[in-house]
Coordinates of N, CA, C and O in Angstrom, one line a residue:
X4 N -11.7 -5.1 15.6 CA -10.9 -4.2 14.8 C -9.7 -4.9 14.2 O -9.2 -4.6 13.2
X5 N -9.2 -5.9 15.0 CA -8.0 -6.5 14.6 C -8.1 -7.4 13.3 O -7.2 -7.6 12.6
X6 N -9.3 -7.8 13.0 CA -9.5 -8.6 11.8 C -9.8 -7.8 10.6 O -9.6 -8.3 9.4
X7 N -10.2 -6.5 10.7 CA -10.5 -5.7 9.6 C -9.3 -4.8 9.2 O -9.2 -4.4 8.0
X8 N -8.3 -4.6 10.1 CA -7.2 -3.7 9.8 C -6.4 -4.3 8.6 O -6.0 -3.5 7.7
X9 N -6.0 -5.6 8.5 CA -5.2 -6.0 7.4 C -6.0 -5.9 6.1 O -5.4 -5.6 5.0
X10 N -7.3 -6.1 6.1 CA -8.1 -5.9 4.9 C -8.1 -4.5 4.4 O -7.9 -4.2 3.2
X11 N -8.2 -3.6 5.3 CA -8.1 -2.2 5.0 C -6.7 -1.8 4.4 O -6.6 -1.0 3.4
X12 N -5.7 -2.3 5.0 CA -4.3 -2.0 4.6 C -4.1 -2.6 3.2 O -3.5 -1.9 2.3
X13 N -4.5 -3.8 2.9 CA -4.4 -4.4 1.6 C -5.2 -3.7 0.6 O -4.8 -3.5 -0.6
X14 N -6.4 -3.3 1.0 CA -7.2 -2.5 0.0 C -6.6 -1.1 -0.3 O -6.6 -0.7 -1.5
X15 N -6.0 -0.5 0.7 CA -5.3 0.8 0.5 C -4.1 0.6 -0.4 O -3.8 1.4 -1.3
X16 N -3.4 -0.6 -0.2 CA -2.2 -0.9 -1.1 C -2.7 -1.0 -2.6 O -2.0 -0.5 -3.5
X17 N -3.8 -1.7 -2.8 CA -4.4 -1.8 -4.1 C -4.7 -0.5 -4.8 O -4.4 -0.3 -5.9
X18 N -5.3 0.4 -4.0 CA -5.7 1.7 -4.5 C -4.5 2.5 -4.9 O -4.4 3.1 -5.9
X19 N -3.4 2.4 -4.0 CA -2.2 3.1 -4.3 C -1.5 2.6 -5.5 O -0.9 3.3 -6.2
X20 N -1.5 1.3 -5.7 CA -0.9 0.7 -6.9 C -1.6 1.2 -8.1 O -1.0 1.5 -9.1
X21 N -2.9 1.3 -8.1 CA -3.7 1.9 -9.2 C -3.3 3.3 -9.4 O -3.2 3.8 -10.5
X22 N -3.0 4.0 -8.3 CA -2.5 5.4 -8.4 C -1.2 5.5 -9.1 O -0.9 6.4 -9.9
X23 N -0.3 4.5 -8.8 CA 1.0 4.5 -9.4 C 0.9 4.3 -10.9 O 1.5 5.0 -11.7
X24 N 0.1 3.4 -11.3 CA -0.2 3.1 -12.7 C -0.7 4.4 -13.4 O -0.3 4.8 -14.5
X25 N -1.7 5.0 -12.8 CA -2.3 6.2 -13.4 C -1.3 7.3 -13.5 O -1.2 8.0 -14.5
X26 N -0.5 7.5 -12.4 CA 0.5 8.6 -12.5 C 1.6 8.3 -13.6 O 2.0 9.2 -14.3
X27 N 1.9 7.1 -13.8 CA 2.9 6.7 -14.8 C 2.3 7.0 -16.2 O 3.0 7.5 -17.1
X28 N 1.1 6.7 -16.4 CA 0.4 6.9 -17.7 C 0.3 8.4 -18.0 O 0.3 8.8 -19.2
X29 N 0.1 9.2 -17.0 CA -0.1 10.6 -17.2 C 1.3 11.3 -17.3 O 1.3 12.6 -17.5
X30 N 2.4 10.6 -17.1 CA 3.7 11.3 -17.2 C 4.1 12.1 -16.0 O 4.7 13.1 -16.2
X31 N 3.7 11.7 -14.9 CA 4.0 12.4 -13.7 C 5.5 12.3 -13.4 O 6.2 11.5 -14.0
X32 N 6.0 13.1 -12.4 CA 7.4 13.1 -12.1 C 7.8 11.8 -11.4 O 6.9 11.1 -10.8
X33 N 9.1 11.4 -11.5 CA 9.5 10.2 -10.9 C 9.4 10.3 -9.4 O 9.1 9.2 -8.7
X34 N 9.5 11.4 -8.8 CA 9.4 11.6 -7.4 C 8.0 11.2 -6.9 O 7.8 10.5 -5.9
X35 N 7.0 11.8 -7.6 CA 5.6 11.5 -7.2 C 5.3 10.0 -7.4 O 4.6 9.4 -6.5
X36 N 5.7 9.4 -8.4 CA 5.5 8.0 -8.7 C 6.2 7.2 -7.6 O 5.6 6.3 -7.0
X37 N 7.4 7.5 -7.3 CA 8.2 6.8 -6.3 C 7.5 7.0 -4.9 O 7.5 6.0 -4.1
X38 N 7.1 8.1 -4.6 CA 6.4 8.4 -3.3 C 5.2 7.5 -3.1 O 5.0 6.9 -2.1
X39 N 4.3 7.5 -4.1 CA 3.1 6.7 -4.0 C 3.4 5.2 -4.0 O 2.8 4.5 -3.3
X40 N 4.4 4.8 -4.8 CA 4.8 3.4 -4.8 C 5.3 3.0 -3.4 O 5.1 1.9 -2.9
X41 N 6.1 3.9 -2.8 CA 6.6 3.6 -1.4 C 5.5 3.5 -0.4 O 5.5 2.6 0.4
X42 N 4.5 4.3 -0.5 CA 3.4 4.2 0.4 C 2.6 2.9 0.1 O 2.1 2.3 1.1
X43 N 2.5 2.5 -1.1 CA 1.8 1.3 -1.5 C 2.5 0.1 -0.9 O 1.9 -0.8 -0.3
X44 N 3.9 0.1 -1.0 CA 4.7 -1.0 -0.4 C 4.5 -1.0 1.1 O 4.5 -2.1 1.7
X45 N 4.5 0.1 1.8 CA 4.3 0.2 3.2 C 3.0 -0.4 3.6 O 2.9 -1.1 4.6
X46 N 1.9 0.0 2.9 CA 0.6 -0.5 3.2 C 0.5 -2.0 3.0 O -0.1 -2.7 3.8
X47 N 1.1 -2.5 1.9 CA 1.1 -3.9 1.6 C 1.9 -4.7 2.7 O 1.4 -5.7 3.2
X48 N 3.1 -4.2 3.1 CA 3.9 -4.8 4.1 C 3.1 -4.8 5.5 O 3.1 -5.8 6.2
X49 N 2.5 -3.7 5.8 CA 1.7 -3.7 7.0 C 0.6 -4.7 7.0 O 0.3 -5.3 8.1
X50 N -0.1 -4.8 5.9 CA -1.2 -5.7 5.9 C -0.8 -7.2 6.0 O -1.4 -8.0 6.7
X51 N 0.3 -7.5 5.3 CA 0.8 -8.9 5.4 C 1.4 -9.2 6.8 O 1.1 -10.2 7.3
X52 N 2.1 -8.2 7.3 CA 2.7 -8.5 8.6 C 1.6 -8.6 9.7 O 1.8 -9.3 10.7
X53 N 0.5 -7.9 9.5 CA -0.6 -7.9 10.5 C -1.2 -9.3 10.5 O -1.7 -9.8 11.6
X54 N -1.1 -10.0 9.4 CA -1.7 -11.4 9.3 C -0.9 -12.5 9.9 O -1.4 -13.5 10.2
X55 N 0.4 -12.2 10.1 CA 1.3 -13.2 10.7 C 1.0 -13.4 12.2 O 1.0 -12.4 12.9
X56 N 0.8 -14.6 12.6 CA 0.4 -14.8 14.0 C 1.6 -14.5 14.9 O 2.7 -14.8 14.6
X57 N 1.2 -13.9 16.0 CA 2.3 -13.5 17.0 C 2.1 -14.3 18.3 O 1.2 -15.1 18.4
X58 N 2.8 -13.9 19.3 CA 2.8 -14.6 20.6 C 1.7 -14.1 21.5 O 1.3 -14.7 22.5
X59 N 1.2 -12.9 21.2 CA 0.2 -12.3 22.1 C -1.2 -12.8 21.9 O -1.6 -13.4 21.0

């Protein structure tokens, strides 16, 4: 499971970025665009941080 989690998180980040682009093109509210963008950044950060080797 530990090797597939970052791939899933990075894939989720990509899907959410696509959602941000789609929301912006459709003229959605700034709040909804910002919310989805924040979730995309969290998923991206989680995926990248998971790949950093640790002491354990």
